[in-house]
GROMACS .gro file of C-alpha atoms in nm:
model
  265
    1UNK     CA    1  -3.197  -1.389   2.389
    2UNK     CA    2  -3.363  -1.621   2.136
    3UNK     CA    3  -3.196  -1.916   1.966
    4UNK     CA    4  -3.306  -2.081   1.643
    5UNK     CA    5  -3.137  -2.405   1.541
    6UNK     CA    6  -2.788  -2.297   1.640
    7UNK     CA    7  -2.818  -1.923   1.561
    8UNK     CA    8  -2.818  -1.684   1.853
    9UNK     CA    9  -3.024  -1.364   1.809
   10UNK     CA   10  -3.002  -1.079   2.054
   11UNK     CA   11  -3.262  -0.809   2.106
   12UNK     CA   12  -3.083  -0.595   1.849
   13UNK     CA   13  -2.872  -0.661   1.545
   14UNK     CA   14  -2.844  -0.962   1.319
   15UNK     CA   15  -2.837  -1.326   1.428
   16UNK     CA   16  -2.495  -1.464   1.516
   17UNK     CA   17  -2.373  -1.823   1.497
   18UNK     CA   18  -2.317  -2.002   1.826
   19UNK     CA   19  -1.981  -2.141   1.933
   20UNK     CA   20  -1.964  -2.504   1.821
   21UNK     CA   21  -1.968  -2.633   2.179
   22UNK     CA   22  -2.304  -2.459   2.237
   23UNK     CA   23  -2.470  -2.549   1.907
   24UNK     CA   24  -2.772  -2.784   1.930
   25UNK     CA   25  -2.622  -3.015   1.666
   26UNK     CA   26  -2.288  -3.189   1.616
   27UNK     CA   27  -2.109  -2.890   1.467
   28UNK     CA   28  -1.761  -3.029   1.532
   29UNK     CA   29  -1.839  -3.366   1.375
   30UNK     CA   30  -1.999  -3.206   1.069
   31UNK     CA   31  -1.712  -2.962   1.022
   32UNK     CA   32  -1.452  -3.238   1.045
   33UNK     CA   33  -1.650  -3.448   0.799
   34UNK     CA   34  -1.647  -3.165   0.545
   35UNK     CA   35  -1.273  -3.117   0.595
   36UNK     CA   36  -1.208  -3.485   0.527
   37UNK     CA   37  -1.445  -3.549   0.237
   38UNK     CA   38  -1.441  -3.238   0.016
   39UNK     CA   39  -1.172  -3.261  -0.255
   40UNK     CA   40  -1.201  -2.915  -0.413
   41UNK     CA   41  -1.320  -2.574  -0.309
   42UNK     CA   42  -1.278  -2.199  -0.328
   43UNK     CA   43  -0.955  -2.042  -0.205
   44UNK     CA   44  -0.980  -1.672  -0.119
   45UNK     CA   45  -0.653  -1.479  -0.107
   46UNK     CA   46  -0.557  -1.111  -0.092
   47UNK     CA   47  -0.400  -0.957  -0.401
   48UNK     CA   48  -0.136  -0.684  -0.418
   49UNK     CA   49  -0.399  -0.412  -0.410
   50UNK     CA   50  -0.568  -0.552  -0.102
   51UNK     CA   51  -0.862  -0.691  -0.294
   52UNK     CA   52  -1.005  -1.040  -0.232
   53UNK     CA   53  -0.930  -1.296  -0.504
   54UNK     CA   54  -1.121  -1.627  -0.517
   55UNK     CA   55  -1.009  -1.929  -0.719
   56UNK     CA   56  -1.076  -2.303  -0.741
   57UNK     CA   57  -0.823  -2.542  -0.588
   58UNK     CA   58  -0.801  -2.911  -0.500
   59UNK     CA   59  -0.761  -3.000  -0.133
   60UNK     CA   60  -0.662  -3.281   0.099
   61UNK     CA   61  -0.590  -3.298   0.472
   62UNK     CA   62  -0.299  -3.391   0.695
   63UNK     CA   63  -0.346  -3.652   0.966
   64UNK     CA   64  -0.477  -3.390   1.211
   65UNK     CA   65  -0.710  -3.236   0.952
   66UNK     CA   66  -0.489  -2.945   0.844
   67UNK     CA   67  -0.597  -2.849   0.489
   68UNK     CA   68  -0.335  -2.919   0.222
   69UNK     CA   69  -0.306  -2.777  -0.130
   70UNK     CA   70  -0.077  -2.828  -0.429
   71UNK     CA   71  -0.031  -2.492  -0.598
   72UNK     CA   72   0.159  -2.360  -0.897
   73UNK     CA   73   0.379  -2.057  -0.840
   74UNK     CA   74   0.257  -1.929  -1.177
   75UNK     CA   75  -0.096  -1.893  -1.038
   76UNK     CA   76  -0.226  -1.564  -0.904
   77UNK     CA   77  -0.343  -1.721  -0.577
   78UNK     CA   78   0.007  -1.859  -0.508
   79UNK     CA   79   0.168  -1.521  -0.569
   80UNK     CA   80  -0.088  -1.370  -0.335
   81UNK     CA   81  -0.011  -1.623  -0.060
   82UNK     CA   82   0.362  -1.574  -0.089
   83UNK     CA   83   0.310  -1.202  -0.032
   84UNK     CA   84   0.035  -1.236   0.231
   85UNK     CA   85  -0.046  -1.584   0.372
   86UNK     CA   86  -0.388  -1.485   0.505
   87UNK     CA   87  -0.662  -1.673   0.326
   88UNK     CA   88  -0.976  -1.880   0.360
   89UNK     CA   89  -1.098  -2.207   0.211
   90UNK     CA   90  -1.459  -2.298   0.140
   91UNK     CA   91  -1.555  -2.666   0.176
   92UNK     CA   92  -1.900  -2.713   0.023
   93UNK     CA   93  -2.075  -3.049   0.008
   94UNK     CA   94  -2.314  -2.960  -0.272
   95UNK     CA   95  -2.588  -3.186  -0.400
   96UNK     CA   96  -2.932  -3.179  -0.556
   97UNK     CA   97  -3.177  -2.896  -0.501
   98UNK     CA   98  -3.101  -2.564  -0.337
   99UNK     CA   99  -2.721  -2.526  -0.305
  100UNK     CA  100  -2.771  -2.329   0.017
  101UNK     CA  101  -2.950  -2.623   0.180
  102UNK     CA  102  -2.628  -2.828   0.189
  103UNK     CA  103  -2.354  -2.799   0.455
  104UNK     CA  104  -2.047  -2.585   0.396
  105UNK     CA  105  -1.749  -2.481   0.602
  106UNK     CA  106  -1.521  -2.178   0.571
  107UNK     CA  107  -1.176  -2.207   0.730
  108UNK     CA  108  -0.973  -1.892   0.786
  109UNK     CA  109  -0.601  -1.896   0.852
  110UNK     CA  110  -0.258  -1.862   0.701
  111UNK     CA  111  -0.123  -2.087   0.427
  112UNK     CA  112   0.249  -2.154   0.415
  113UNK     CA  113   0.459  -2.370   0.186
  114UNK     CA  114   0.526  -2.715   0.334
  115UNK     CA  115   0.821  -2.945   0.267
  116UNK     CA  116   0.680  -3.214   0.497
  117UNK     CA  117   0.690  -3.546   0.304
  118UNK     CA  118   0.361  -3.649   0.462
  119UNK     CA  119   0.187  -3.352   0.298
  120UNK     CA  120   0.293  -3.481  -0.042
  121UNK     CA  121   0.192  -3.840   0.038
  122UNK     CA  122  -0.151  -3.755   0.171
  123UNK     CA  123  -0.233  -3.508  -0.104
  124UNK     CA  124  -0.136  -3.748  -0.382
  125UNK     CA  125  -0.329  -4.029  -0.215
  126UNK     CA  126  -0.636  -3.806  -0.241
  127UNK     CA  127  -0.553  -3.679  -0.591
  128UNK     CA  128  -0.357  -3.953  -0.773
  129UNK     CA  129  -0.364  -3.772  -1.107
  130UNK     CA  130  -0.165  -3.487  -0.952
  131UNK     CA  131   0.141  -3.717  -0.959
  132UNK     CA  132   0.178  -3.610  -1.323
  133UNK     CA  133   0.280  -3.258  -1.224
  134UNK     CA  134   0.345  -3.257  -0.849
  135UNK     CA  135   0.722  -3.260  -0.896
  136UNK     CA  136   0.734  -2.985  -1.155
  137UNK     CA  137   0.965  -2.710  -1.025
  138UNK     CA  138   0.690  -2.448  -1.024
  139UNK     CA  139   0.458  -2.652  -0.798
  140UNK     CA  140   0.467  -2.666  -0.419
  141UNK     CA  141   0.254  -2.799  -0.135
  142UNK     CA  142   0.091  -2.556   0.104
  143UNK     CA  143  -0.063  -2.618   0.447
  144UNK     CA  144  -0.329  -2.387   0.589
  145UNK     CA  145  -0.296  -2.334   0.965
  146UNK     CA  146  -0.657  -2.271   1.076
  147UNK     CA  147  -0.735  -1.974   1.295
  148UNK     CA  148  -1.115  -1.997   1.284
  149UNK     CA  149  -1.393  -2.189   1.119
  150UNK     CA  150  -1.747  -2.089   1.022
  151UNK     CA  151  -1.991  -2.373   0.964
  152UNK     CA  152  -2.329  -2.349   0.796
  153UNK     CA  153  -2.496  -2.685   0.834
  154UNK     CA  154  -2.812  -2.586   0.647
  155UNK     CA  155  -3.111  -2.370   0.740
  156UNK     CA  156  -3.073  -2.217   1.089
  157UNK     CA  157  -2.770  -2.434   1.168
  158UNK     CA  158  -2.461  -2.217   1.204
  159UNK     CA  159  -2.162  -2.233   1.435
  160UNK     CA  160  -1.812  -2.097   1.479
  161UNK     CA  161  -1.517  -2.326   1.550
  162UNK     CA  162  -1.177  -2.284   1.708
  163UNK     CA  163  -0.860  -2.446   1.566
  164UNK     CA  164  -0.877  -2.708   1.843
  165UNK     CA  165  -1.231  -2.800   1.735
  166UNK     CA  166  -1.137  -2.826   1.369
  167UNK     CA  167  -0.820  -3.029   1.414
  168UNK     CA  168  -0.735  -3.350   1.598
  169UNK     CA  169  -0.493  -3.337   1.889
  170UNK     CA  170  -0.220  -3.589   1.799
  171UNK     CA  171  -0.050  -3.578   2.138
  172UNK     CA  172   0.002  -3.936   2.252
  173UNK     CA  173  -0.109  -4.063   1.913
  174UNK     CA  174   0.224  -4.036   1.735
  175UNK     CA  175   0.225  -4.410   1.665
  176UNK     CA  176  -0.077  -4.368   1.438
  177UNK     CA  177   0.096  -4.092   1.245
  178UNK     CA  178   0.413  -4.299   1.208
  179UNK     CA  179   0.230  -4.614   1.105
  180UNK     CA  180  -0.028  -4.461   0.874
  181UNK     CA  181   0.156  -4.513   0.546
  182UNK     CA  182   0.220  -4.882   0.610
  183UNK     CA  183  -0.134  -4.942   0.732
  184UNK     CA  184  -0.287  -4.775   0.427
  185UNK     CA  185  -0.070  -4.974   0.187
  186UNK     CA  186  -0.148  -5.300   0.371
  187UNK     CA  187  -0.523  -5.242   0.374
  188UNK     CA  188  -0.534  -5.152   0.004
  189UNK     CA  189  -0.318  -5.449  -0.098
  190UNK     CA  190  -0.465  -5.721   0.123
  191UNK     CA  191  -0.801  -5.612   0.260
  192UNK     CA  192  -1.007  -5.465  -0.024
  193UNK     CA  193  -1.298  -5.679   0.096
  194UNK     CA  194  -1.289  -5.515   0.439
  195UNK     CA  195  -1.277  -5.167   0.284
  196UNK     CA  196  -1.587  -5.254   0.082
  197UNK     CA  197  -1.757  -5.366   0.404
  198UNK     CA  198  -1.670  -5.040   0.579
  199UNK     CA  199  -1.806  -4.838   0.287
  200UNK     CA  200  -2.133  -5.029   0.258
  201UNK     CA  201  -2.183  -5.020   0.635
  202UNK     CA  202  -2.139  -4.643   0.605
  203UNK     CA  203  -2.429  -4.630   0.362
  204UNK     CA  204  -2.224  -4.614   0.043
  205UNK     CA  205  -2.304  -4.816  -0.269
  206UNK     CA  206  -2.078  -5.096  -0.386
  207UNK     CA  207  -1.763  -4.981  -0.566
  208UNK     CA  208  -1.388  -5.040  -0.574
  209UNK     CA  209  -1.317  -4.850  -0.254
  210UNK     CA  210  -0.961  -4.785  -0.144
  211UNK     CA  211  -0.811  -4.624   0.163
  212UNK     CA  212  -0.652  -4.284   0.105
  213UNK     CA  213  -0.568  -4.206   0.465
  214UNK     CA  214  -0.639  -4.280   0.828
  215UNK     CA  215  -0.601  -4.100   1.159
  216UNK     CA  216  -0.687  -4.152   1.525
  217UNK     CA  217  -1.056  -4.072   1.465
  218UNK     CA  218  -1.142  -4.248   1.141
  219UNK     CA  219  -1.049  -4.341   0.785
  220UNK     CA  220  -1.089  -4.178   0.445
  221UNK     CA  221  -1.212  -4.392   0.155
  222UNK     CA  222  -1.220  -4.319  -0.216
  223UNK     CA  223  -1.383  -4.476  -0.522
  224UNK     CA  224  -1.301  -4.271  -0.829
  225UNK     CA  225  -1.417  -3.918  -0.749
  226UNK     CA  226  -1.637  -4.031  -0.461
  227UNK     CA  227  -1.526  -4.004  -0.100
  228UNK     CA  228  -1.646  -4.146   0.230
  229UNK     CA  229  -1.548  -4.081   0.589
  230UNK     CA  230  -1.583  -4.372   0.831
  231UNK     CA  231  -1.534  -4.320   1.204
  232UNK     CA  232  -1.406  -4.585   1.442
  233UNK     CA  233  -1.629  -4.686   1.735
  234UNK     CA  234  -1.394  -4.473   1.945
  235UNK     CA  235  -1.066  -4.287   1.878
  236UNK     CA  236  -0.746  -4.493   1.879
  237UNK     CA  237  -0.397  -4.402   1.997
  238UNK     CA  238  -0.177  -4.687   1.872
  239UNK     CA  239  -0.160  -4.946   1.596
  240UNK     CA  240  -0.284  -5.223   1.824
  241UNK     CA  241  -0.599  -5.025   1.900
  242UNK     CA  242  -0.640  -4.950   1.531
  243UNK     CA  243  -0.624  -5.317   1.437
  244UNK     CA  244  -0.880  -5.410   1.702
  245UNK     CA  245  -1.118  -5.141   1.578
  246UNK     CA  246  -1.085  -5.246   1.215
  247UNK     CA  247  -1.147  -5.612   1.297
  248UNK     CA  248  -1.450  -5.525   1.510
  249UNK     CA  249  -1.589  -5.296   1.240
  250UNK     CA  250  -1.552  -5.566   0.974
  251UNK     CA  251  -1.725  -5.821   1.198
  252UNK     CA  252  -2.008  -5.578   1.268
  253UNK     CA  253  -2.047  -5.503   0.897
  254UNK     CA  254  -2.059  -5.875   0.811
  255UNK     CA  255  -2.331  -5.924   1.070
  256UNK     CA  256  -2.535  -5.648   0.914
  257UNK     CA  257  -2.513  -5.409   1.208
  258UNK     CA  258  -2.498  -5.039   1.110
  259UNK     CA  259  -2.173  -4.845   1.137
  260UNK     CA  260  -2.147  -4.626   1.445
  261UNK     CA  261  -2.023  -4.321   1.259
  262UNK     CA  262  -2.001  -4.254   0.889
  263UNK     CA  263  -2.034  -3.980   0.632
  264UNK     CA  264  -1.985  -3.953   0.260
  265UNK     CA  265  -1.971  -3.711  -0.031
   0.00000   0.00000   0.00000
C-alpha cells in the first residue's frame, strides 16, 4: 500500500484519506483551526424531494468547537433542517491563487435548534451585526453535532476525523466554560494591549484586535472581518491556569519570542 502526503492508495481503486491520527501532518490542529477561524461557509441540507441543497451561512463555534448558526425559519435550508437534520458544513480558508490549494474542512452531522444562551453569546460575539435581527421571531440558533469530518489540507494532504478529534473534551474544564464570558469582557475592556501582542506574536498585522471567545485550548481574536486563532503554550483547565498562560504569553510577546501556536484567516 502506497501513501502520498496523507492519502492512502491501495493496489486497486481510488486513493482514500487517512484517519487523522495516521496522517503525516497535524490534521487535527488544522481542522480545529478552520473550525475556529472561518466565519461563513456552505451549508448542505436535504430538501423535501431528497435532493441536496447548498446555501451560504455565517458560522461560529461553541466552547468545544461545535459549529453554530443563526438561521431564519423563512429560509429553505432551515425548513430542510427542521424536516431532516442531516447536513454538512464546508469551512474553506480561501486566499490568493488556486482555490483548491487552500485548506478546507467538511463537517457532517445533524443540526438542531439550540436554546442554550451560550450559543447566542458566542455567535453574536463572532458576528456583532447579527444583533440587529437575532431576536426576530423567525430566527433561531442551530448547533451542528458532528458525526464525521473530512479535511483537505492542500495537495495530497487529506484526512478523516472523528467527533472526538474535531471537538474539545470539556470534562474537568467546566471552570473555563463558566468563566469565559467574564474573562472575555475583562480582556476586551482592560487588556487591549495584550490582545494586540498576542495577535502580532501570531504573525498578524497591527489592528484593533478584540477577543471573541476563549476555550481550554486557545483564544479567538477578531479585527473587523479578520480572525486569528492563538493557542496557549498548553491546554488549561481552570481560570488560574488561564491567567498564568496569558501573562506568560504577553511576556514572551514583549520579549520578541515567537508564539508557540497560532493561526489566522
